[in-house]
Amino acid sequence: MTRGSRIPGFYRLRVEERRARLAEALGRAPETFAAVDPGALALDVADGMIENVVGTYALPFAVAVNFVVDGTEVFVPMCVEEPSIVAAASNAARMARPDGFTCEVSPPVMIGQIQITNVADVDAGAAALRAAADGLVAEARALVPRLAERGGGPRALDVRTLARDGVDGGVLVAHLHVDCRDAMGANLVNTLCEALADRAAAIAGGRAGLRILSNLTDERTVTVRCRIDDAQLAVGGAKRRPPYHAPAGFDPGDPSSGRSNEAGGEASGPEVRAAIAAASRFAELDPYRAATHNKGIMNGVDAVLVATGQDWRAVEAGAHAYASLRGSYRPLAVWREVPHGLEGELAMPLSVGTVGGALHVHQGARLALELAGVTCADRLAAVAGAAGLATNLAALRALATEGIQRGHMALHARGLARAAGATGELVELVAAELAATGDVKAERAREVLARLVGRRQDAALAAKLQAVQPAEEPR
Ligand code: MEV
């Protein structure tokens, strides 16, 4: 990328202008974006992806700006149907600058499970399997020599006892730990488990059951951290009170600039900091709140996963299982007050791949990786995790201050204005009036637009009449 990811006013540009700005930053031709044009996924390609295809289904493809991830400027591709997620991510990423998000990504180790039932003596069976583990791992490694050459492949095999007796007799499960490198690894892990299952069952003295990866990828995780200064957290007029000074480039009307021009409620940085930390503690105490808190994280994570062609259901399943690992359902990210600021930390499993899967055939997903500057799985996990921590922060800041609805309504109002036929600055004028009156409805958008257009036409007519009067006067 030749330019930073900070593009003030990006949201105000037309689609073509946004493409041009991104293409310039990436050193690519704007035509590159044909990969995400309507209809870019050809029917015959779609027909080859899944069964019984009758069409394709489109979602908006957007780019969140302002992100710095591990010191690198990143455009974050996002596909999602819900308004305000992309603005929220951009907004929070702006607050986290200049340091942005720092990430620790674990090695890409997935777990494959081999269930073994009807084991007559589970202790003896488990001991026999443990004794044979190195041999089984070597056997599995021999099946994937090229992966092993690239530094990946099966790493270890361990055994857990699930039942001593019962309907299925004694039940063991062998876990095969596989470093999948840049692949998400589902096919790889399933193939290896299927290959080893009969021998593992024979060694344990039982019957082979299921052979499948686990989506609770607690060995393949990302930890993302950021620090936000108080000055970035203030909302409303409070943000303009000393000691806060608006930084250069601050556009008060730009939702991606890190500060929107919310009318109404004011809160100073320290007040917002305390309120966000309290919101975090609420999620830590209550699974009902933690579920919604985590949904706000997955808003960012999933949008990146969908854009980049990932198995987002796998990540969702893993995230919620991980959230429950300590016996109760917990938030995946927490926020703590520190002197003059706030620190956030997200830890979650994130199994993604930059080779294989939909990426083979989906040019839009490949473009998304390129936009994010991602060439390997651990970088993709870092970007998706950063997006998740960003959307979590934005949600908590809104919830802890003015409430979530004002921002949602402002964006919804813009959508309605566009749907009513407004273009250019009329979009903002119509949206502003809808938001100000609180009457954010399609019918009202049409009325406001008609009135504004009528007024403009009257003004244009009046201007025309005025222009012709001098010529007429002498007559
Ligand atoms: C809405 O999509 C997400 C939020 O509910 C998240 C949260 O409550 O933290 C706003």
XYZ file of C-alpha atoms and ligand atoms in Angstrom:
485
model
C 0.000 0.000 0.000
C 1.440 3.350 -0.982
C -0.899 5.404 1.205
C -2.328 5.073 4.675
C -5.712 3.591 5.469
C -6.885 6.914 6.883
C -9.103 8.539 4.267
C -11.175 11.319 5.866
C -14.545 11.678 4.185
C -14.277 8.269 2.483
C -17.920 7.637 3.289
C -18.965 10.753 1.395
C -17.382 9.642 -1.899
C -19.276 7.965 -4.701
C -18.579 4.267 -5.232
C -16.357 4.987 -8.258
C -14.383 7.562 -6.280
C -13.878 5.118 -3.419
C -12.643 2.508 -5.869
C -10.270 5.017 -7.413
C -8.845 5.994 -4.009
C -8.320 2.381 -2.983
C -6.881 1.401 -6.354
C -4.434 4.289 -6.119
C -3.400 3.258 -2.611
C -2.903 -0.329 -3.726
C -1.170 0.600 -6.958
C -3.841 -1.243 -8.950
C -6.205 -0.225 -11.750
C -9.744 0.749 -10.651
C -10.970 -2.055 -12.962
C -9.663 -4.460 -10.308
C -12.965 -3.830 -8.551
C -14.859 -5.592 -11.336
C -14.314 -8.619 -9.078
C -17.026 -7.229 -6.788
C -19.334 -5.804 -9.441
C -22.931 -7.044 -9.357
C -22.983 -10.402 -11.104
C -19.232 -10.917 -10.756
C -19.835 -14.415 -9.447
C -20.840 -16.165 -12.675
C -23.673 -18.682 -12.551
C -21.545 -21.543 -13.817
C -18.928 -20.802 -11.138
C -21.632 -20.716 -8.467
C -23.042 -23.956 -9.867
C -19.658 -25.556 -9.286
C -19.448 -24.313 -5.695
C -22.557 -25.867 -4.151
C -25.496 -28.040 -5.187
C -28.878 -27.187 -6.712
C -27.834 -23.635 -7.602
C -30.560 -21.403 -9.011
C -28.798 -18.053 -8.741
C -26.311 -15.986 -6.775
C -26.926 -13.806 -3.738
C -25.257 -10.450 -3.270
C -24.289 -8.501 -0.157
C -22.733 -5.050 0.037
C -18.931 -5.204 -0.159
C -17.404 -2.342 1.830
C -14.046 -1.273 3.172
C -13.479 -0.036 6.712
C -10.787 2.624 6.883
C -8.395 3.922 9.546
C -7.062 0.514 10.632
C -3.509 0.011 11.800
C -2.794 -3.643 12.591
C 0.606 -4.525 14.023
C 2.003 -1.246 12.749
C 0.695 -1.710 9.200
C -2.011 0.409 7.574
C -4.812 -1.919 6.514
C -8.015 -1.541 4.527
C -10.487 -3.936 6.091
C -12.887 -5.591 3.620
C -16.344 -6.259 5.039
C -19.464 -7.920 3.639
C -22.526 -7.500 5.814
C -26.175 -6.514 5.529
C -26.419 -4.515 8.787
C -25.982 -0.739 8.546
C -23.512 0.991 10.873
C -21.043 -1.907 11.290
C -18.564 -0.567 8.746
C -18.864 2.989 10.097
C -18.497 1.683 13.657
C -15.365 -0.285 12.767
C -13.824 2.707 10.962
C -14.776 4.966 13.836
C -13.177 2.762 16.480
C -10.089 2.157 14.339
C -9.688 5.933 14.140
C -9.807 6.134 17.932
C -7.131 3.450 18.231
C -4.655 5.306 16.004
C -1.772 5.892 15.820
C -0.757 2.609 17.445
C -3.840 0.734 16.320
C -4.259 -2.936 17.139
C -1.491 -5.311 18.167
C -2.068 -9.005 17.650
C -0.619 -12.295 18.797
C -1.586 -15.165 16.565
C -0.922 -18.724 17.730
C 0.466 -21.376 15.381
C -2.330 -22.620 13.073
C -2.963 -25.879 14.923
C -6.337 -27.536 14.460
C -7.703 -30.492 16.386
C -9.119 -33.574 14.670
C -11.219 -35.948 16.762
C -11.391 -39.729 16.477
C -14.161 -41.111 18.646
C -13.632 -44.653 19.900
C -16.602 -46.407 21.485
C -17.169 -49.764 23.215
C -13.714 -49.778 24.753
C -13.743 -52.650 27.244
C -11.086 -51.107 29.508
C -10.804 -47.358 28.964
C -7.701 -46.952 31.137
C -5.814 -49.690 29.326
C -7.121 -48.442 25.955
C -6.049 -44.877 26.664
C -2.616 -46.038 27.849
C -2.149 -48.149 24.706
C -3.108 -45.227 22.487
C -0.737 -42.880 24.307
C 2.068 -45.388 23.883
C 1.308 -45.596 20.158
C 0.861 -41.839 19.707
C 4.261 -41.080 18.165
C 3.849 -43.878 15.630
C 0.350 -42.693 14.686
C 1.588 -39.111 14.262
C 4.473 -40.312 12.073
C 1.999 -42.325 9.991
C -0.193 -39.241 9.599
C 2.800 -37.044 8.692
C 3.763 -39.463 5.961
C 0.360 -38.831 4.369
C 1.026 -35.085 3.979
C 4.711 -34.820 3.015
C 4.390 -31.490 1.218
C 2.670 -29.849 4.181
C 5.366 -31.246 6.472
C 8.031 -29.780 4.147
C 6.371 -26.367 4.551
C 6.672 -26.643 8.331
C 3.149 -27.917 8.984
C 1.509 -31.295 9.427
C 0.456 -33.515 12.333
C 2.183 -32.531 15.576
C 0.837 -34.728 18.371
C -1.892 -37.120 19.405
C -3.455 -37.231 22.847
C -6.331 -39.091 24.411
C -9.291 -38.092 26.589
C -11.665 -40.415 28.392
C -15.287 -39.408 27.811
C -17.194 -42.300 29.445
C -16.313 -45.416 31.416
C -19.555 -47.181 30.597
C -23.031 -46.422 29.299
C -24.930 -46.917 26.064
C -21.741 -46.665 24.000
C -19.610 -48.602 26.478
C -16.286 -47.031 27.389
C -15.663 -44.003 25.173
C -12.318 -42.436 24.357
C -11.496 -39.644 21.987
C -8.121 -39.242 20.334
C -7.148 -35.678 19.415
C -4.835 -35.279 16.462
C -3.171 -31.842 16.502
C -2.368 -30.653 12.990
C -0.510 -27.510 11.947
C -2.432 -26.431 8.868
C -0.179 -23.501 7.856
C -2.208 -21.192 5.592
C -5.149 -23.540 5.094
C -8.225 -23.467 7.302
C -7.619 -27.189 7.326
C -11.024 -28.846 7.603
C -10.492 -31.200 4.657
C -6.939 -31.944 5.653
C -7.780 -32.758 9.265
C -10.845 -34.831 8.354
C -8.807 -36.846 5.845
C -6.105 -37.578 8.416
C -8.634 -38.593 11.075
C -10.358 -40.931 8.640
C -6.997 -42.457 7.718
C -5.975 -43.136 11.337
C -9.316 -44.094 12.860
C -9.369 -47.869 12.379
C -5.830 -48.344 13.631
C -6.427 -46.070 16.618
C -9.610 -47.980 17.493
C -7.820 -51.318 17.216
C -5.018 -50.108 19.483
C -7.552 -48.917 22.071
C -9.577 -52.108 21.841
C -12.743 -50.334 20.706
C -14.788 -49.360 17.678
C -14.073 -46.288 15.520
C -16.840 -43.697 15.684
C -16.835 -40.170 14.297
C -13.731 -38.786 12.597
C -13.968 -35.054 12.204
C -12.236 -31.805 13.142
C -13.339 -29.861 16.199
C -14.480 -26.301 15.652
C -13.414 -25.490 19.178
C -9.980 -24.520 17.890
C -8.589 -23.418 21.220
C -5.041 -23.958 19.946
C -5.595 -21.693 16.955
C -6.351 -18.352 18.531
C -5.775 -14.658 18.117
C -5.270 -12.120 20.894
C -5.797 -8.492 19.920
C -5.080 -5.469 22.102
C -5.525 -1.737 21.747
C -5.308 1.356 23.888
C -7.646 4.322 23.524
C -6.853 7.709 25.034
C -9.527 9.567 26.967
C -9.450 12.368 24.408
C -10.707 9.924 21.778
C -13.550 8.656 23.922
C -15.382 11.892 24.728
C -18.713 12.445 23.005
C -20.802 15.513 22.236
C -19.710 19.006 23.277
C -17.570 17.483 26.027
C -15.016 16.491 23.451
C -14.356 20.122 22.615
C -13.673 21.133 26.221
C -10.063 21.461 27.353
C -7.814 19.513 27.547
C -9.169 18.017 24.339
C -7.941 19.501 21.059
C -9.255 18.203 17.776
C -6.382 16.670 15.835
C -5.543 17.830 12.334
C -7.817 16.220 9.796
C -10.732 15.849 12.201
C -13.942 16.065 10.227
C -16.772 16.485 12.728
C -19.338 15.136 10.310
C -17.394 12.075 9.263
C -18.437 8.874 11.002
C -15.140 7.336 9.972
C -13.082 10.157 11.426
C -13.493 8.865 14.926
C -15.942 11.476 16.076
C -19.407 11.981 14.787
C -21.242 15.223 15.302
C -23.789 13.698 17.620
C -26.243 16.219 18.846
C -27.485 15.698 22.370
C -25.653 13.861 25.155
C -22.202 14.924 26.225
C -19.681 12.876 28.156
C -16.051 13.556 28.914
C -13.319 11.059 28.069
C -12.919 9.830 31.668
C -16.698 9.416 31.972
C -16.885 7.366 28.788
C -13.835 5.338 29.816
C -15.479 4.436 33.144
C -18.778 3.622 31.437
C -17.122 1.294 28.892
C -15.213 -0.519 31.655
C -18.495 -0.910 33.547
C -20.152 -2.272 30.388
C -17.330 -4.808 30.120
C -17.880 -5.893 33.749
C -21.593 -6.301 33.030
C -20.737 -8.773 30.253
C -18.295 -10.569 32.576
C -21.043 -11.020 35.167
C -23.964 -11.952 32.970
C -24.175 -14.449 30.102
C -27.294 -12.730 28.745
C -25.262 -9.567 28.252
C -22.116 -11.482 27.221
C -24.007 -13.021 24.284
C -24.891 -9.561 22.930
C -21.421 -8.195 23.704
C -19.952 -11.092 21.698
C -22.458 -10.504 18.910
C -20.994 -7.008 18.613
C -17.535 -8.590 18.239
C -18.757 -11.050 15.629
C -20.275 -8.129 13.673
C -16.729 -7.159 12.770
C -15.168 -10.620 12.613
C -17.888 -12.202 10.467
C -18.017 -9.288 8.030
C -14.307 -9.800 7.300
C -14.742 -13.577 7.097
C -17.624 -13.326 4.642
C -15.718 -10.827 2.465
C -12.662 -13.078 2.366
C -14.565 -16.282 1.603
C -14.056 -17.988 4.967
C -16.146 -20.603 6.780
C -17.647 -18.095 9.199
C -19.962 -20.726 10.727
C -16.877 -22.611 11.901
C -15.481 -19.483 13.542
C -18.874 -18.647 15.098
C -19.171 -22.152 16.562
C -15.629 -22.001 17.920
C -16.054 -18.510 19.342
C -19.105 -19.370 21.414
C -17.709 -22.702 22.602
C -14.526 -20.884 23.641
C -16.587 -18.243 25.437
C -18.087 -21.047 27.544
C -14.891 -22.965 28.243
C -14.511 -21.772 31.821
C -17.897 -23.110 32.886
C -20.021 -20.050 32.161
C -20.515 -18.034 28.984
C -18.096 -15.099 29.033
C -17.214 -12.067 26.884
C -14.492 -12.679 24.300
C -13.184 -9.142 24.822
C -12.784 -7.113 28.001
C -11.989 -3.451 28.628
C -10.061 -2.044 31.575
C -9.399 1.508 32.704
C -5.756 2.574 32.682
C -4.369 6.051 33.448
C -5.919 8.495 30.930
C -7.330 5.762 28.768
C -8.779 2.379 28.202
C -7.242 -0.937 27.195
C -9.130 -3.623 25.366
C -8.189 -7.240 24.843
C -9.903 -9.791 22.651
C -8.962 -13.474 22.742
C -10.755 -15.969 20.557
C -10.239 -18.964 18.279
C -9.961 -17.914 14.647
C -9.437 -20.665 12.092
C -9.079 -19.092 8.666
C -7.247 -19.880 5.470
C -5.715 -17.992 2.589
C -5.472 -21.071 0.390
C -8.187 -23.489 -0.622
C -11.909 -23.254 0.043
C -13.934 -20.622 -1.789
C -10.762 -18.689 -2.613
C -10.101 -21.034 -5.543
C -13.125 -19.791 -7.394
C -14.328 -16.562 -5.785
C -12.577 -13.553 -7.276
C -14.314 -11.158 -4.853
C -12.832 -13.030 -1.891
C -9.392 -12.869 -3.498
C -9.776 -9.122 -4.003
C -10.751 -8.795 -0.335
C -7.481 -10.447 0.719
C -5.568 -8.160 -1.583
C -7.285 -5.069 -0.164
C -6.352 -6.175 3.332
C -2.788 -6.845 2.196
C -3.139 -10.391 3.502
C -1.155 -13.274 2.038
C -1.163 -15.725 4.953
C -3.680 -17.094 7.410
C -2.224 -15.561 10.563
C -2.462 -12.035 9.088
C -6.077 -12.664 8.117
C -6.832 -13.813 11.667
C -5.193 -10.630 12.987
C -7.255 -8.378 10.693
C -10.532 -10.178 11.508
C -9.733 -10.020 15.231
C -8.905 -6.315 15.016
C -12.221 -5.702 13.253
C -13.981 -7.571 16.071
C -12.324 -5.560 18.825
C -13.124 -2.372 16.885
C -16.845 -3.100 16.487
C -17.007 -4.115 20.157
C -15.469 -0.806 21.225
C -17.773 1.227 19.004
C -20.841 -0.590 20.318
C -19.843 -0.170 23.970
C -19.028 3.503 23.502
C -22.400 4.144 21.919
C -24.274 2.019 24.467
C -22.457 3.603 27.391
C -23.262 7.140 26.235
C -26.085 8.147 23.907
C -27.420 4.627 23.238
C -27.081 2.671 20.033
C -30.195 3.883 18.287
C -29.180 7.431 17.401
C -26.238 6.288 15.281
C -28.243 3.442 13.777
C -31.061 5.815 12.956
C -28.729 8.356 11.331
C -27.395 5.670 9.006
C -30.811 4.185 8.443
C -32.036 7.684 7.541
C -29.335 7.944 4.866
C -30.401 4.605 3.445
C -34.030 5.731 3.332
C -33.042 9.023 1.703
C -31.196 7.146 -1.030
C -34.068 4.694 -1.462
C -36.434 7.660 -1.860
C -34.292 8.812 -4.781
C -32.062 11.420 -3.138
C -28.579 11.834 -4.578
C -25.567 14.003 -3.748
C -26.013 16.460 -0.913
C -29.769 15.815 -0.862
C -29.005 12.491 0.835
C -27.505 14.306 3.821
C -30.237 16.969 3.884
C -33.063 14.445 3.851
C -31.295 12.184 6.369
C -30.558 15.094 8.702
C -34.209 16.138 8.733
C -35.432 12.585 9.361
C -32.920 12.088 12.172
C -33.671 15.481 13.732
C -37.406 14.839 13.865
C -36.916 11.222 14.940
C -39.420 10.196 12.243
C -37.148 7.834 10.297
C -39.555 6.236 7.849
C -39.584 5.626 4.105
C -42.765 7.623 3.546
C -41.401 10.616 5.427
C -38.141 10.413 3.428
C -40.159 10.691 0.197
C -42.101 13.692 1.559
C -38.964 15.521 2.721
C -37.210 14.822 -0.573
C -40.192 16.063 -2.588
C -40.310 19.262 -0.536
C -36.558 19.910 -0.829
C -36.554 19.208 -4.558
C -39.629 21.435 -4.982
C -37.904 24.229 -3.076
C -34.829 23.899 -5.252
C -36.898 23.983 -8.398
C -38.676 27.136 -7.144
C -35.300 28.673 -6.342
C -33.938 27.697 -9.737
C -37.024 29.175 -11.434
C -36.733 32.363 -9.387
C -33.057 32.617 -10.315
C -33.945 32.159 -13.987
C -36.630 34.854 -13.806
C -34.243 37.229 -12.120
C -31.681 36.559 -14.824
C -34.108 37.442 -17.618
C -35.615 40.548 -15.951
C -32.867 43.058 -16.943
C -33.269 42.100 -20.574
C -37.008 42.549 -20.348
C -37.053 45.796 -18.432
C -36.332 48.116 -21.367
C -39.340 46.841 -23.244
C -25.802 -4.902 17.287
O -25.590 -5.491 16.024
C -24.638 -5.191 18.207
C -24.773 -4.653 19.636
O -25.962 -5.155 20.231
C -23.556 -5.108 20.390
C -23.589 -4.811 21.868
O -24.693 -4.679 22.456
O -22.489 -4.735 22.465
C -24.905 -3.150 19.652
